Coordinates of C-alpha atoms and ligand atoms in Angstrom, one line a residue:
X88 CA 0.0 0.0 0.0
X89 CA 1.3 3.5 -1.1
X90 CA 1.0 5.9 1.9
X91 CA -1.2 7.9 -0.9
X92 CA -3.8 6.1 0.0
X93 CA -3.9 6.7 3.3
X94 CA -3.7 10.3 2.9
X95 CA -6.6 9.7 0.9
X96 CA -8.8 8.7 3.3
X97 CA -7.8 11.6 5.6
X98 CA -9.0 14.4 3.7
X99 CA -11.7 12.1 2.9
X100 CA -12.5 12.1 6.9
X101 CA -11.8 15.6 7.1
X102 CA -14.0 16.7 4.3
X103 CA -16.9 14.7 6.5
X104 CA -16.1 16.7 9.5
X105 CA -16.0 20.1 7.3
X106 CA -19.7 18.8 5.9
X107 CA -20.7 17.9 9.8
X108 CA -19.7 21.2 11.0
X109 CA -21.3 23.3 8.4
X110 CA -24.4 21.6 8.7
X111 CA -23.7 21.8 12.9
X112 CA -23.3 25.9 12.4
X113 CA -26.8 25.5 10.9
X114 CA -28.2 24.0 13.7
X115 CA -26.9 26.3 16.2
X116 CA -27.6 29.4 14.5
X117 CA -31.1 28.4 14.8
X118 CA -31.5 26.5 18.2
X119 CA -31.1 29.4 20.4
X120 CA -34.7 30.8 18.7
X121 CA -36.4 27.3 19.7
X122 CA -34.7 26.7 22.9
X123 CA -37.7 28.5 25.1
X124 CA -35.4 29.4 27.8
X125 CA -32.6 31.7 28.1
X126 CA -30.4 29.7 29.7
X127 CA -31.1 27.1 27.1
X128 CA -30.6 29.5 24.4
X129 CA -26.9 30.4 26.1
X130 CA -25.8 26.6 25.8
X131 CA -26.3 26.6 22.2
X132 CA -25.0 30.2 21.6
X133 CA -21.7 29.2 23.0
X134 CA -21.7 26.4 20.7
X135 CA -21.9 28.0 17.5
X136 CA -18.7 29.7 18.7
X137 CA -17.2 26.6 19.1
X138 CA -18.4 25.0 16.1
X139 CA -17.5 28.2 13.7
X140 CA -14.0 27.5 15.4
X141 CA -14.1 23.9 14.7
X142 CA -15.1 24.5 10.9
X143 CA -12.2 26.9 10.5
X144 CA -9.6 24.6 12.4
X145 CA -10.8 21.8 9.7
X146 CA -10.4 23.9 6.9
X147 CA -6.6 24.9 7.8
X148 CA -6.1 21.2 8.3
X149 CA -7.4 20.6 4.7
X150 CA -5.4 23.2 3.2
X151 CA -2.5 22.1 5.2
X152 CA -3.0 18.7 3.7
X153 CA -3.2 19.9 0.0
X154 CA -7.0 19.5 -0.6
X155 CA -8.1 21.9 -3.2
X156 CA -11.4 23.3 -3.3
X157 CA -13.2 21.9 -5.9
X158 CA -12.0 18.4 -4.4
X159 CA -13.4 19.4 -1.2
X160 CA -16.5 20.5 -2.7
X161 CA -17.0 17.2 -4.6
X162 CA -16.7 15.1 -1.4
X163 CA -18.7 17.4 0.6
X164 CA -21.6 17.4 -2.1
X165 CA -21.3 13.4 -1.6
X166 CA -21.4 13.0 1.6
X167 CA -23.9 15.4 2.3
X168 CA -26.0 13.3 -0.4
X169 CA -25.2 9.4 1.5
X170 CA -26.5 10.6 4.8
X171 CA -24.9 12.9 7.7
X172 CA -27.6 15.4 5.9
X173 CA -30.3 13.3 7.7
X174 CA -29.8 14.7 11.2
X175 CA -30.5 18.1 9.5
X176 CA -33.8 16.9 8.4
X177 CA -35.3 15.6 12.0
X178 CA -37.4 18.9 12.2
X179 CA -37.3 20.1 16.3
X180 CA -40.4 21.5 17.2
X181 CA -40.1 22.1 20.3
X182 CA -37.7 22.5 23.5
X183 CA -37.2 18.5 24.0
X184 CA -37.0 17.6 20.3
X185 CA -34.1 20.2 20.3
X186 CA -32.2 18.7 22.7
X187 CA -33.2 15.4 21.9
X188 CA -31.8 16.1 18.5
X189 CA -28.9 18.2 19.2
X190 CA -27.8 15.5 22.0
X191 CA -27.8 12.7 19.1
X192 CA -25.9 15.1 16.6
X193 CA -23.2 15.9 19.6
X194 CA -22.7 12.7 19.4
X195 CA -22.4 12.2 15.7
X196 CA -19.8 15.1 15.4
X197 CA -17.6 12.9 18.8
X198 CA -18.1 9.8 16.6
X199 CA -16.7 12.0 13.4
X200 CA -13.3 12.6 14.7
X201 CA -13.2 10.0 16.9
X202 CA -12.7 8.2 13.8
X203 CA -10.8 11.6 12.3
X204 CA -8.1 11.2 14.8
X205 CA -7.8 7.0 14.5
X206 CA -6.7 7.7 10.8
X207 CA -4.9 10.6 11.4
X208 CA -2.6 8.8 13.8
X209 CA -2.9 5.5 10.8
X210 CA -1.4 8.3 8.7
X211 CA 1.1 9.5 10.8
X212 CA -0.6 13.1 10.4
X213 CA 0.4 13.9 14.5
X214 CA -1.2 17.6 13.8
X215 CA -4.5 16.5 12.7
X216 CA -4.6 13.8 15.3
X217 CA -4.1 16.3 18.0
X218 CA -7.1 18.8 16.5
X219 CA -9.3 16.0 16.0
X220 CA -8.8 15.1 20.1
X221 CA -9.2 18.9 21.0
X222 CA -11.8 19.3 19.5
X223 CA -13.8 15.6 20.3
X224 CA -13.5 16.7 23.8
X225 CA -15.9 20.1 22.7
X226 CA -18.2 18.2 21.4
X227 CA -18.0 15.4 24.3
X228 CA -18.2 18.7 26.8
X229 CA -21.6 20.2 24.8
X230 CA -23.4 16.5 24.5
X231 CA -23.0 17.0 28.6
X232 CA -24.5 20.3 28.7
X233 CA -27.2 19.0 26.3
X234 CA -27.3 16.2 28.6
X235 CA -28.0 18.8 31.8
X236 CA -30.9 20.6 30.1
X237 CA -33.4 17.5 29.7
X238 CA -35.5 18.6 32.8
X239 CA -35.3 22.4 31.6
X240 CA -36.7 21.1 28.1
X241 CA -39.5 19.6 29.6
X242 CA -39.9 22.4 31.8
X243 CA -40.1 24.7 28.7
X244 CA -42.2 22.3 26.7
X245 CA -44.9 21.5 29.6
X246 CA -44.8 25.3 30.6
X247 CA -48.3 26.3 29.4
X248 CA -49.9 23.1 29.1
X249 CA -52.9 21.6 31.5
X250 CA -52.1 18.2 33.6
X251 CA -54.5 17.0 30.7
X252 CA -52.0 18.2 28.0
X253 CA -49.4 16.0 30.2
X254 CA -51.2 12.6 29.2
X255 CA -51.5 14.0 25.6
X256 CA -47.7 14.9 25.3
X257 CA -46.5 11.2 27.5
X258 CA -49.0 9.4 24.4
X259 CA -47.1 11.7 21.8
X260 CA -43.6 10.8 23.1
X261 CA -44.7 7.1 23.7
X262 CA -45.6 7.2 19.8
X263 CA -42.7 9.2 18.7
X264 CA -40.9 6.1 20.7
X265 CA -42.3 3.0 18.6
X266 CA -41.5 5.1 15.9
X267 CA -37.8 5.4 16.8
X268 CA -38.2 1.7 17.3
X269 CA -39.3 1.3 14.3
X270 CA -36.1 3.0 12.6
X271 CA -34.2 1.2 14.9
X272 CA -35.4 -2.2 13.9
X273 CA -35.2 -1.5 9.8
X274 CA -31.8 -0.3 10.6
X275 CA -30.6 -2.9 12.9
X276 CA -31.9 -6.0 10.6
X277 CA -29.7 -4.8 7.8
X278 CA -26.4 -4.1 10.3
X279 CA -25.3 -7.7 10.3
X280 CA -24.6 -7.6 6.3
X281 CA -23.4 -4.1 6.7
X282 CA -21.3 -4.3 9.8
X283 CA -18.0 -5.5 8.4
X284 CA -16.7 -7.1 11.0
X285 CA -18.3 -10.8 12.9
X286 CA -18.2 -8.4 16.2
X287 CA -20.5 -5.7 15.0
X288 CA -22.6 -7.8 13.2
X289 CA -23.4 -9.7 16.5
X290 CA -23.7 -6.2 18.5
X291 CA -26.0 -5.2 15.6
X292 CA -28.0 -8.6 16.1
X293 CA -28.7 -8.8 19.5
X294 CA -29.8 -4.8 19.6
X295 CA -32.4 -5.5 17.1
X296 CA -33.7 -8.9 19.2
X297 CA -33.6 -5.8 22.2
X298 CA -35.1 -3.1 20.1
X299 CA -38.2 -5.6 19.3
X300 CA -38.6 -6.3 22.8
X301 CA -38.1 -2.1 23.0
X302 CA -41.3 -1.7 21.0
X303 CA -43.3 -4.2 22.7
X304 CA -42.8 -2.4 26.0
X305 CA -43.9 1.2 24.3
X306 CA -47.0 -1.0 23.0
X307 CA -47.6 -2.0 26.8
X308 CA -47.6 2.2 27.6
X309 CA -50.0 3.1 24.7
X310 CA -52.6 0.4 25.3
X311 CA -52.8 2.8 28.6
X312 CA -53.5 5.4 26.4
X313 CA -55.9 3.9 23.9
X314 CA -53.1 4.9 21.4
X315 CA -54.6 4.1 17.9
X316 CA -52.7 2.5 15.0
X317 CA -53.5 5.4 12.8
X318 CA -51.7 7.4 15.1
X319 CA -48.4 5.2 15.1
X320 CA -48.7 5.8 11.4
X321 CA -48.4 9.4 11.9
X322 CA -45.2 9.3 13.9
X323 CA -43.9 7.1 11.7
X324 CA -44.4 9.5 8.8
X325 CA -43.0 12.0 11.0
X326 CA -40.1 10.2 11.7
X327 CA -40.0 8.6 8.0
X328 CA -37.4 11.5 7.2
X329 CA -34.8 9.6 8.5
X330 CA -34.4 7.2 5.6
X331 CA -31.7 4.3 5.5
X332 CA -31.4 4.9 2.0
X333 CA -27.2 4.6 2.0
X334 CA -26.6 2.1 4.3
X335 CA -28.7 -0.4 1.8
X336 CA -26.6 0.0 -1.1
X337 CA -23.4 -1.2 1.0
X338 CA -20.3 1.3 -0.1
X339 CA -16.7 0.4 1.0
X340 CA -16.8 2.9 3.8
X341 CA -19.9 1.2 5.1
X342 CA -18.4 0.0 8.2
X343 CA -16.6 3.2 9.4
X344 CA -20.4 5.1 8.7
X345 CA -22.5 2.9 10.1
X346 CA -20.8 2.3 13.1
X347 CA -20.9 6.5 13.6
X348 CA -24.7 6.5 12.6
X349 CA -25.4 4.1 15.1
X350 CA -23.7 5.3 17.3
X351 CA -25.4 8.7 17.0
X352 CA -29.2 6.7 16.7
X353 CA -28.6 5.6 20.2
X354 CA -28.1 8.6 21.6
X355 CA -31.5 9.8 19.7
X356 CA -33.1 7.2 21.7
X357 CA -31.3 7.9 24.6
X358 CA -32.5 11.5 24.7
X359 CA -36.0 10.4 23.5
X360 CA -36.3 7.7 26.4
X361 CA -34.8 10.4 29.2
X362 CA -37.4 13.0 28.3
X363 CA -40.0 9.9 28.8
X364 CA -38.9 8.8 31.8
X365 CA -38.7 12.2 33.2
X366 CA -42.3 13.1 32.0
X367 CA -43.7 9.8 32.9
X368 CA -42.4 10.6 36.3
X369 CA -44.3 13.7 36.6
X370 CA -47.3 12.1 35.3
X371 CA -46.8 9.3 38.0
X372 CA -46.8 6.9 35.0
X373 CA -45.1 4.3 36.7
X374 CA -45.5 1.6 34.0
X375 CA -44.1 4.0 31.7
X376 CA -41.3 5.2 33.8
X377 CA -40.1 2.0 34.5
X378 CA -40.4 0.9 31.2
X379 CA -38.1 3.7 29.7
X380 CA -35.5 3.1 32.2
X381 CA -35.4 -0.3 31.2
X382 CA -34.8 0.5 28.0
X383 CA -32.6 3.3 28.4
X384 CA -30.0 0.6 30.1
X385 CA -29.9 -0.9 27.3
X386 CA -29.8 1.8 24.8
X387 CA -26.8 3.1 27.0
X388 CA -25.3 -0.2 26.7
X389 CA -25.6 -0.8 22.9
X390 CA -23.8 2.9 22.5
X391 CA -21.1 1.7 24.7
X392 CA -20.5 -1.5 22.5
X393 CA -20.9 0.1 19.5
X394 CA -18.0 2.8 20.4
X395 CA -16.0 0.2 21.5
X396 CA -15.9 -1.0 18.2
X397 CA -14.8 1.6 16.0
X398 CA -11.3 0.6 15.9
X399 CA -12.5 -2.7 14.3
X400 CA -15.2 -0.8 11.6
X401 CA -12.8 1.8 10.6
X402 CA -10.5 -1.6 9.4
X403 CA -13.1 -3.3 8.1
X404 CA -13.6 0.2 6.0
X405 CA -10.1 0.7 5.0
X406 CA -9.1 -2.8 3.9
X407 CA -12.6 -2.3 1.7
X408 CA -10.9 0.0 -0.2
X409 CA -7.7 -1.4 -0.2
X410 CA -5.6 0.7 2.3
X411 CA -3.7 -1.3 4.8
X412 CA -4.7 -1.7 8.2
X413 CA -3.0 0.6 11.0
Ligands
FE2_95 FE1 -18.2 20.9 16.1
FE2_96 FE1 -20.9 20.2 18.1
FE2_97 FE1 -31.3 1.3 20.3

């Protein structure tokens, strides 16, 4: 292998964290407007420092590394096309969905140079390593502060609502959940041909046996509700945005992406299942409460696996396309 190649895939993985952040500045230009809350509002604020940093950081690194323009543009316009552009499309609507989202997409950027920085150090590239690290540990530091505002979201999004209107949102969020299932489960039963690697295929396996077990706990909760089907079809519409659309046609970087996508996913339904837990609590929804924190141990745990298994998808994605293994 030439060390070309190599190179190759570092701008590649730099071009994805340029198309992440630009599509991150986005996001936090117009979060603090939905937030509901000043404080809220703050968090996110501070962020689009951060990230307008991070997009210029990437961009010297890029130019460092020879990347012109046009090159960057082409890969950008691709990768934008085969999916991290699907994030941008979950539409928050209100205080929880935003942090719900922006928790997730935290998490996507941490995943995107996690990766960044394993190559860089494949490469030898000891500069872009470093910036990749720095700037992981921002986004690792916002997904916290994300993490802290759960109960302010709720507080924002319950604000003007009647303890009638509670029942009505726990139904909505409980259908929003066997939604997420739902995704999950299409997602999950493709993984194993996707993964790469025996070990991922077998972490994606056994999350999809959990995830069906996942949606047959939120179809416990709704009966509660009197939830009706034409109402799961609603939120899955809603949710239907997210469409798997590149991970079906299997590319050679497969591995590497779908390890990152999942990675972000779980946090999705991490976020989703706090908020539930939280609202359920207030409701004194035991059955509900109890239900999302039984599922949130294991949406916790499939993360954790999933992370832990990078290393191995990023291989599987360079000997793909020929590059040899760090
Ligand atoms: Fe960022
Ligand atoms: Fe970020
Ligand atoms: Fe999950």
């Amino acid at each position: 292998m030439t060390p070309n190649d190599i190179q190759e895939q570092l701008i590649k993985y730099l071009t994805d964290a340029h198309s992440i952040e630009r599509q991150a500045l986005v996001q936090m230009k117009a979060a603090p407007g939905m937030a509901g809350d000043a404080e809220m509002a703050a968090v996110f604020e501070q962020h689009r420092t951060e990230t307008e940093e991070h997009e210029r950081l990437v961009d010297e690194r890029l130019t460092a590394l020879g990347a012109s323009p046009s090159k960057i543009k082409d890969i950008a316009g691709a990768v934008t096309g085969a999916g991290f552009g699907l994030f941008a499309k979950l539409q928050p609507d209100t205080p929880g969905k935003l942090v719900a989202h922006g928790f997730s997409y935290e998490h996507m950027e941490l995943a995107a140079y996690d990766m960044l920085a394993r190559v860089a150090d494949g490469a030898g590239a000891a500069e872009t390593a470093q910036m990749a690290r720095r700037i992981e540990a921002q986004e690792a530091a916002m997904a916290e502060r994300v993490a802290g505002m759960f109960d302010r979201a709720l507080d924002a999004s319950l604000r003007d609502l009647s303890p009638d209107d509670l029942r009505d949102q726990i139904r909505k969020y409980l259908e929003d959940a066997h939604a997420i299932e739902a995704q999950a489960i299409q997602l999950l039963s493709k993984g194993p041909d996707l993964a790469g690697t025996s070990e991922l295929a077998s972490i994606y396996e056994e999350h999809l046996a959990e995830s069906r077990e996942h949606q047959q706990l939120i179809d416990n909760c709704l009966k509660s509700y009197g939830a009706r089907p034409s109402r799961l079809k609603d939120a899955a519409l809603r949710m239907g945005a997210l469409n798997w659309g590149m991970f079906f046609g299997a590319q050679p970087d497969t591995p590497a992406k779908l390890a990152a996508f999942s990675y972000a996913f779980e946090h999705l339904e991490i976020a989703a299942y706090e908020l539930l837990r939280r609202m359920a609590g207030r409701a004194g929804d035991e059955q509900t409460k109890s239900s999302a924190e039984t599922i949130l141990r294991e949406e916790r745990a499939a993360a954790d696996k999933v992370h832990r298994a990078f290393d191995s998808a990023l291989d599987a994605s360079l000997e793909a396309q020929g590059v040899a293994a760090r």
